[in-house]
Amino acid sequence: MNRSALLSLYRSLTRHRLYAALNIGGLAVGIAVFLVLGLYVRFETSYEKWLPDHDKLYVVEEYWNQPGSPANGYSTGTMGGLIDELREDFPGIVGTRMQVMDANVIRPGSATSEAFGYADPDFLDVVPLPMARGDGRRALRDPSAVLVDETTAGKYYSGVDPIGRTITLAVMGKAANYRIAGVFRDLPKATVQRFSIIARMPSPHPDAMWRHWGSERVMTWLRFDTPADAARLAGQLRGFVDRRGAKDLGDVTKQLSLPVTPVTDLHLQTPGRKLTMTTLGLVGLLTLLIAIVNYVNLATARAGLRAREVAMRKVLGADRGALVRQFLGEAVLTVALAALIGLILAELGLPLVNSAGGLSLVMPYGLVVPALIGLTLIVALIAGLYPAVLLSRFPAAAVLASARSPGGGRAGTRVREALVVFQFALAIAFTVGTTVLVAQTQHVRSTDLGFRRDGLVIVGSTADSALDKAQVASFLQEVRRLPGVRMVTTSDSTPGYSTGNSANVEVPGRSDSGPSLQWITVGPDFFPTFGFRLLAGRLPDAAHRLDDMRNAPKDSDPVNILVNRRAAGLLGFATPMAAVGRTVGNGAPRTIIGVVDDARFFSPRDPVNGTVYYYASGQAQFPRTTLRVEGDPRRMVEQLRAIWRRVAPQVPFSAKTATQDLQDYYKADERAARLFGIGAGLAVLIGCVGLWGLASFNTARRVKEVGIRKTLGASSADIVKLLVGQFLRPVLIANLLAWPLAFVAMRAWLAGFDDRIALSPLYFVGASLLALAIAVLTVLGQSLRASRAAPAWALRHD
Amino acid sequence: MIRLQNIQRRYVSDEVETTALHDIDLHVAEGEFLAIMGPSGCGKSTLLNTLGTVDRPTGGRYLFGDRDLAALDEKALAKFRGQTLGFVFQSFNLIDELTIEENVALGLAYRADAGNRRARVAAAMDKVGIAHRAHHFPHQLSGGQQQRAAIARAIVGDPKLILADEPTGNLDTANGEQVMNILSGLNAEGATIVMVTHSPSHADMAKRRIDMLDGRIVASAMRDI
């Protein structure tokens, strides 16, 4: 580009500041959205990639496919002894395991819960965690040594060297002293399995179910040099499961498989996560595309106005090549400016996005800057080439002789209209998407769960194995006396927390092993405390001996149960009433005394499990305590904490409201909805900016026509109708594209939820009306101004 | 039919005030063909625009028949133009994106009484000899053809007054003659025409001629018949 071309660009930007701002600003915002959502996608796909040799590491998962079973799907937990059996059948296999659980760090007068991992002595040989201090491999061969992460080291040994210090840990209820032998680097956020303390796994392991097929105790890691090696083993595991599993699982073995999954794939395996990531990635990409379309649209529209400059340059000797170079050069400079502003916007917007999405994204400049340079060249080529070729083709003499500027004629207008259609189609689809996302996340927060979620406080720490029965009893006794506590109950599962217990229940007269049902053990007042709805039959009570499972010590002893509506259906009863009084379970007779409505204790994405409720009059084996309280539940938690400190100071206290416990299920979707909303909102904004720019350009082009029409008797209202109508047509056509797009996308997203809203036409109509309103408002101001211009002035204008 | 009394038009821009029309008094009778002449910048077009109500005087009275146009608001004026006036411009002012037929039909677009639209458009195009170009776009026509299309647009609504601003200014002699013959024919059929022109020979085709200088009418003469 020569000096005059640069000057011409500078003048064009500064003389038409508004156009420049719209053009560059729109593209910058598009680039910023693309960058931020690109970082999000990068984060989501980076799980475990921080691990050295991550491409060689695999995890054996359990995949259950039992009709109607609560345990269906993938689980990273396998039975404890799986690696031993694998070694027996496949000599030479390289693998290890870790059992992660909560352990309490005990200090004088207090206890703190930490994520703790029991690992095989060779764990670090297979999974090479980066160490900060000490020799981790040697440490794991010593049963009295532990490794801690940097945060834990700093937390308990601030300002002193932690190596060699003693730490008291209560693991599975047993307290012991360990020597800190090393410090490993904090696990990055992009980690599926989190732990902050590692100790050598006891051998033999005390768990009676250690080699019981179907149990889930440890994460089993394998290491292969090539993906082909992994695939070879995976191909042999079907036979392995059939051969080994039958002793514990019988027929059910067929419904279990053991996929060998690359460790880097685990994170995105969670239902809905991949779809969310893909959707947000697409939003980023499409927002950038909208911004590029805008840029091209405005640039070509404006370019037409520079036809005279081009003609003069041609007359003065510029050839087509020189003109194409000039326009491409201008595009590169303008897009580079937009990219720079976009980078600044993205950096400024990151804290906002991080807080909205619960993320901690940082801008990796080493990656972003080269990517932006590439993006600049590509966008500039797309955006600059069309005007460059179009303009350089104008015949100079005709342009100079003509009073009007060529703007691509009807074809140019059609291209621009098509681009507006494209932009608005995406904007409308995004608006539908955002509305549906928000409506769904609101729905799961407020929907009827089958129990009353407000006013429930759940104390998880009464299930801590470090607690003795007397402590639990004394805590419960004091809690019942607190003013504001209406009811107290215990159960082994509560909202957001499951023991994962399930069993097949045989149905008399059916030859199969019966449906797999979740079972929950509940104490007195469980049903009224939660506010369950009894559909048929009665609730358990002390007057009926068989209601209490304490009176049925053997599995084969008959006992009364309650089931939920879904279990009644799975067991083959047409109505809840039909189930009452019936006995199921061949070897272990269970008589149904009542049917309660389905209560959703877990994710809105999963179907409510068919559930059997066993009643036990005393405390359940691992009783989690639930209180129905009056007043502010958070204040109640503080009162409970005070009691806990007196009764069990050596065990960490944990209590949450039911709403807080359920929060984890909603969090990811709410974050995604917020991120989507931000991205989609900005995309719509860019679309509007583009429409505004195009409308003002078109209106300016039509000033003469407005004059003619007014001279011929058109009123201001006629002119406004004409100009606004011109833009309504593409917006209306955009609906035709947007609706099916949004419908398919949102149906796919909602399909991930068992508890979901209906995809009402109102979302579509609403978004379209909104888009129409925005389009009208965007164009109206300029149309009004144009319509008010005196016709004599308009006719002189050219 | 038209009576202008003490019409003034001042333009104020930044710190400069320009008076385009000084106390113009003018009477145009029904069926008249009036030519306005004068050097560039003397106020001819401003006067014509004032007559056409596309420019508002800053002083004086404009009576059309017995209606005082100063009393009308913008909407009423737009309706008045649509019903009463036809315009012919030097630069034709056809809309580039519309065909000739659509451009001519525009002359009826803003009228309530625009029944039988197709036939009226066809008749107007026929009258000026442009019917064979009905489906062409303006840029596909010669200047003379474009101006004839513009005249068709002006007369399609059967206006009481035709205002022509240098209608032959952009045309060669032959096309200019053709356009003037059409205007004369229309006048002979009863149309009232006010025309601004630089051409003495075209002015001679009018029944009356006024000369302007510096925003004033300095001479008025009837053609010898």
PDB file of C-alpha atoms in Angstrom, chain A residues 296-410:
ATOM      1  CA  VAL A 296     -18.172  -8.018   4.670  1.00  0.00           C
ATOM      2  CA  ASN A 297     -21.644  -6.571   4.340  1.00  0.00           C
ATOM      3  CA  LEU A 298     -20.745  -3.122   5.560  1.00  0.00           C
ATOM      4  CA  ALA A 299     -17.412  -3.140   3.775  1.00  0.00           C
ATOM      5  CA  THR A 300     -18.948  -3.990   0.395  1.00  0.00           C
ATOM      6  CA  ALA A 301     -21.779  -1.535   0.927  1.00  0.00           C
ATOM      7  CA  ARG A 302     -19.320   1.222   1.785  1.00  0.00           C
ATOM      8  CA  ALA A 303     -16.985   0.202  -0.994  1.00  0.00           C
ATOM      9  CA  GLY A 304     -19.610   1.125  -3.571  1.00  0.00           C
ATOM     10  CA  LEU A 305     -19.408   4.673  -2.348  1.00  0.00           C
ATOM     11  CA  ARG A 306     -15.706   4.752  -3.160  1.00  0.00           C
ATOM     12  CA  ALA A 307     -16.241   3.891  -6.801  1.00  0.00           C
ATOM     13  CA  ARG A 308     -15.299   7.389  -7.849  1.00  0.00           C
ATOM     14  CA  GLU A 309     -11.981   7.150  -6.000  1.00  0.00           C
ATOM     15  CA  VAL A 310     -11.301   3.829  -7.703  1.00  0.00           C
ATOM     16  CA  ALA A 311     -12.190   5.259 -11.120  1.00  0.00           C
ATOM     17  CA  MET A 312      -9.866   8.206 -10.583  1.00  0.00           C
ATOM     18  CA  ARG A 313      -7.039   5.913  -9.498  1.00  0.00           C
ATOM     19  CA  LYS A 314      -7.600   3.864 -12.657  1.00  0.00           C
ATOM     20  CA  VAL A 315      -7.556   6.957 -14.813  1.00  0.00           C
ATOM     21  CA  LEU A 316      -4.312   7.955 -13.107  1.00  0.00           C
ATOM     22  CA  GLY A 317      -2.741   4.629 -13.995  1.00  0.00           C
ATOM     23  CA  ALA A 318      -3.507   2.119 -11.224  1.00  0.00           C
ATOM     24  CA  ASP A 319      -3.989  -1.401 -12.593  1.00  0.00           C
ATOM     25  CA  ARG A 320      -6.407  -3.978 -11.199  1.00  0.00           C
ATOM     26  CA  GLY A 321      -3.675  -5.709  -9.241  1.00  0.00           C
ATOM     27  CA  ALA A 322      -2.720  -2.491  -7.502  1.00  0.00           C
ATOM     28  CA  LEU A 323      -6.346  -1.814  -6.580  1.00  0.00           C
ATOM     29  CA  VAL A 324      -6.919  -5.350  -5.311  1.00  0.00           C
ATOM     30  CA  ARG A 325      -3.747  -4.994  -3.229  1.00  0.00           C
ATOM     31  CA  GLN A 326      -4.947  -1.665  -1.886  1.00  0.00           C
ATOM     32  CA  PHE A 327      -8.301  -3.006  -0.776  1.00  0.00           C
ATOM     33  CA  LEU A 328      -6.852  -6.200   0.681  1.00  0.00           C
ATOM     34  CA  GLY A 329      -4.224  -4.144   2.489  1.00  0.00           C
ATOM     35  CA  GLU A 330      -6.950  -1.959   3.934  1.00  0.00           C
ATOM     36  CA  ALA A 331      -8.896  -5.017   5.025  1.00  0.00           C
ATOM     37  CA  VAL A 332      -5.829  -6.523   6.730  1.00  0.00           C
ATOM     38  CA  LEU A 333      -5.147  -3.293   8.623  1.00  0.00           C
ATOM     39  CA  THR A 334      -8.779  -2.850   9.648  1.00  0.00           C
ATOM     40  CA  VAL A 335      -9.222  -6.472  10.711  1.00  0.00           C
ATOM     41  CA  ALA A 336      -5.908  -6.367  12.593  1.00  0.00           C
ATOM     42  CA  LEU A 337      -7.212  -3.353  14.504  1.00  0.00           C
ATOM     43  CA  ALA A 338     -10.438  -5.247  15.234  1.00  0.00           C
ATOM     44  CA  ALA A 339      -8.429  -8.296  16.360  1.00  0.00           C
ATOM     45  CA  LEU A 340      -6.390  -6.158  18.739  1.00  0.00           C
ATOM     46  CA  ILE A 341      -9.521  -4.575  20.207  1.00  0.00           C
ATOM     47  CA  GLY A 342     -11.121  -8.034  20.349  1.00  0.00           C
ATOM     48  CA  LEU A 343      -8.155  -9.349  22.316  1.00  0.00           C
ATOM     49  CA  ILE A 344      -8.422  -6.439  24.742  1.00  0.00           C
ATOM     50  CA  LEU A 345     -12.192  -6.991  25.107  1.00  0.00           C
ATOM     51  CA  ALA A 346     -11.664 -10.720  25.677  1.00  0.00           C
ATOM     52  CA  GLU A 347      -9.049 -10.021  28.361  1.00  0.00           C
ATOM     53  CA  LEU A 348     -11.337  -7.465  30.013  1.00  0.00           C
ATOM     54  CA  GLY A 349     -14.337  -9.801  29.742  1.00  0.00           C
ATOM     55  CA  LEU A 350     -12.580 -12.920  31.064  1.00  0.00           C
ATOM     56  CA  PRO A 351     -13.186 -12.181  34.772  1.00  0.00           C
ATOM     57  CA  LEU A 352     -16.888 -11.716  34.014  1.00  0.00           C
ATOM     58  CA  VAL A 353     -17.060 -14.930  32.004  1.00  0.00           C
ATOM     59  CA  ASN A 354     -15.054 -16.801  34.640  1.00  0.00           C
ATOM     60  CA  SER A 355     -17.474 -15.789  37.361  1.00  0.00           C
ATOM     61  CA  ALA A 356     -20.552 -16.485  35.202  1.00  0.00           C
ATOM     62  CA  GLY A 357     -19.254 -19.871  34.097  1.00  0.00           C
ATOM     63  CA  GLY A 358     -17.453 -20.904  37.303  1.00  0.00           C
ATOM     64  CA  LEU A 359     -14.235 -21.103  35.313  1.00  0.00           C
ATOM     65  CA  SER A 360     -10.671 -19.878  35.712  1.00  0.00           C
ATOM     66  CA  LEU A 361      -9.679 -19.304  32.119  1.00  0.00           C
ATOM     67  CA  VAL A 362      -6.516 -17.353  31.373  1.00  0.00           C
ATOM     68  CA  MET A 363      -5.381 -15.990  28.043  1.00  0.00           C
ATOM     69  CA  PRO A 364      -2.479 -18.067  26.695  1.00  0.00           C
ATOM     70  CA  TYR A 365      -0.824 -15.359  24.608  1.00  0.00           C
ATOM     71  CA  GLY A 366       1.695 -17.722  23.082  1.00  0.00           C
ATOM     72  CA  LEU A 367      -1.192 -19.510  21.419  1.00  0.00           C
ATOM     73  CA  VAL A 368      -3.688 -16.677  20.984  1.00  0.00           C
ATOM     74  CA  VAL A 369      -1.448 -14.161  19.218  1.00  0.00           C
ATOM     75  CA  PRO A 370      -0.396 -16.450  16.337  1.00  0.00           C
ATOM     76  CA  ALA A 371      -4.007 -17.685  16.088  1.00  0.00           C
ATOM     77  CA  LEU A 372      -5.231 -14.094  15.859  1.00  0.00           C
ATOM     78  CA  ILE A 373      -2.695 -13.285  13.168  1.00  0.00           C
ATOM     79  CA  GLY A 374      -3.953 -16.268  11.172  1.00  0.00           C
ATOM     80  CA  LEU A 375      -7.554 -15.234  11.810  1.00  0.00           C
ATOM     81  CA  THR A 376      -6.809 -11.677  10.728  1.00  0.00           C
ATOM     82  CA  LEU A 377      -5.398 -12.845   7.422  1.00  0.00           C
ATOM     83  CA  ILE A 378      -8.309 -15.200   6.770  1.00  0.00           C
ATOM     84  CA  VAL A 379     -11.017 -12.683   7.705  1.00  0.00           C
ATOM     85  CA  ALA A 380      -9.266  -9.943   5.768  1.00  0.00           C
ATOM     86  CA  LEU A 381      -9.098 -12.192   2.738  1.00  0.00           C
ATOM     87  CA  ILE A 382     -12.808 -13.051   2.968  1.00  0.00           C
ATOM     88  CA  ALA A 383     -13.858  -9.505   3.820  1.00  0.00           C
ATOM     89  CA  GLY A 384     -11.501  -7.710   1.506  1.00  0.00           C
ATOM     90  CA  LEU A 385     -11.564  -9.891  -1.574  1.00  0.00           C
ATOM     91  CA  TYR A 386     -15.156  -9.281  -2.623  1.00  0.00           C
ATOM     92  CA  PRO A 387     -15.021  -5.478  -2.485  1.00  0.00           C
ATOM     93  CA  ALA A 388     -11.510  -5.549  -3.918  1.00  0.00           C
ATOM     94  CA  VAL A 389     -12.530  -7.568  -6.959  1.00  0.00           C
ATOM     95  CA  LEU A 390     -15.905  -5.841  -7.327  1.00  0.00           C
ATOM     96  CA  LEU A 391     -14.520  -2.335  -7.129  1.00  0.00           C
ATOM     97  CA  SER A 392     -11.493  -2.896  -9.289  1.00  0.00           C
ATOM     98  CA  ARG A 393     -13.834  -4.162 -12.009  1.00  0.00           C
ATOM     99  CA  PHE A 394     -15.883  -0.951 -12.279  1.00  0.00           C
ATOM    100  CA  PRO A 395     -15.351   0.670 -15.687  1.00  0.00           C
ATOM    101  CA  ALA A 396     -13.728   4.005 -14.889  1.00  0.00           C
ATOM    102  CA  ALA A 397     -15.317   6.094 -17.651  1.00  0.00           C
ATOM    103  CA  ALA A 398     -18.846   4.975 -16.869  1.00  0.00           C
ATOM    104  CA  VAL A 399     -18.391   5.648 -13.158  1.00  0.00           C
ATOM    105  CA  LEU A 400     -16.962   9.097 -13.760  1.00  0.00           C
ATOM    106  CA  ALA A 401     -19.661  10.001 -16.275  1.00  0.00           C
ATOM    107  CA  SER A 402     -22.523   8.703 -14.144  1.00  0.00           C
ATOM    108  CA  ALA A 403     -24.219  10.698 -11.474  1.00  0.00           C
ATOM    109  CA  ARG A 404     -24.793   7.671  -9.338  1.00  0.00           C
ATOM    110  CA  SER A 405     -22.401   5.289  -7.678  1.00  0.00           C
ATOM    111  CA  PRO A 406     -22.499   1.642  -8.610  1.00  0.00           C
ATOM    112  CA  GLY A 407     -23.140  -0.499  -5.551  1.00  0.00           C
ATOM    113  CA  GLY A 408     -23.274  -3.928  -7.067  1.00  0.00           C
ATOM    114  CA  GLY A 409     -26.758  -3.313  -8.475  1.00  0.00           C
ATOM    115  CA  ARG A 410     -29.546  -5.753  -7.746  1.00  0.00           C
TER     116      ARG A 410
END
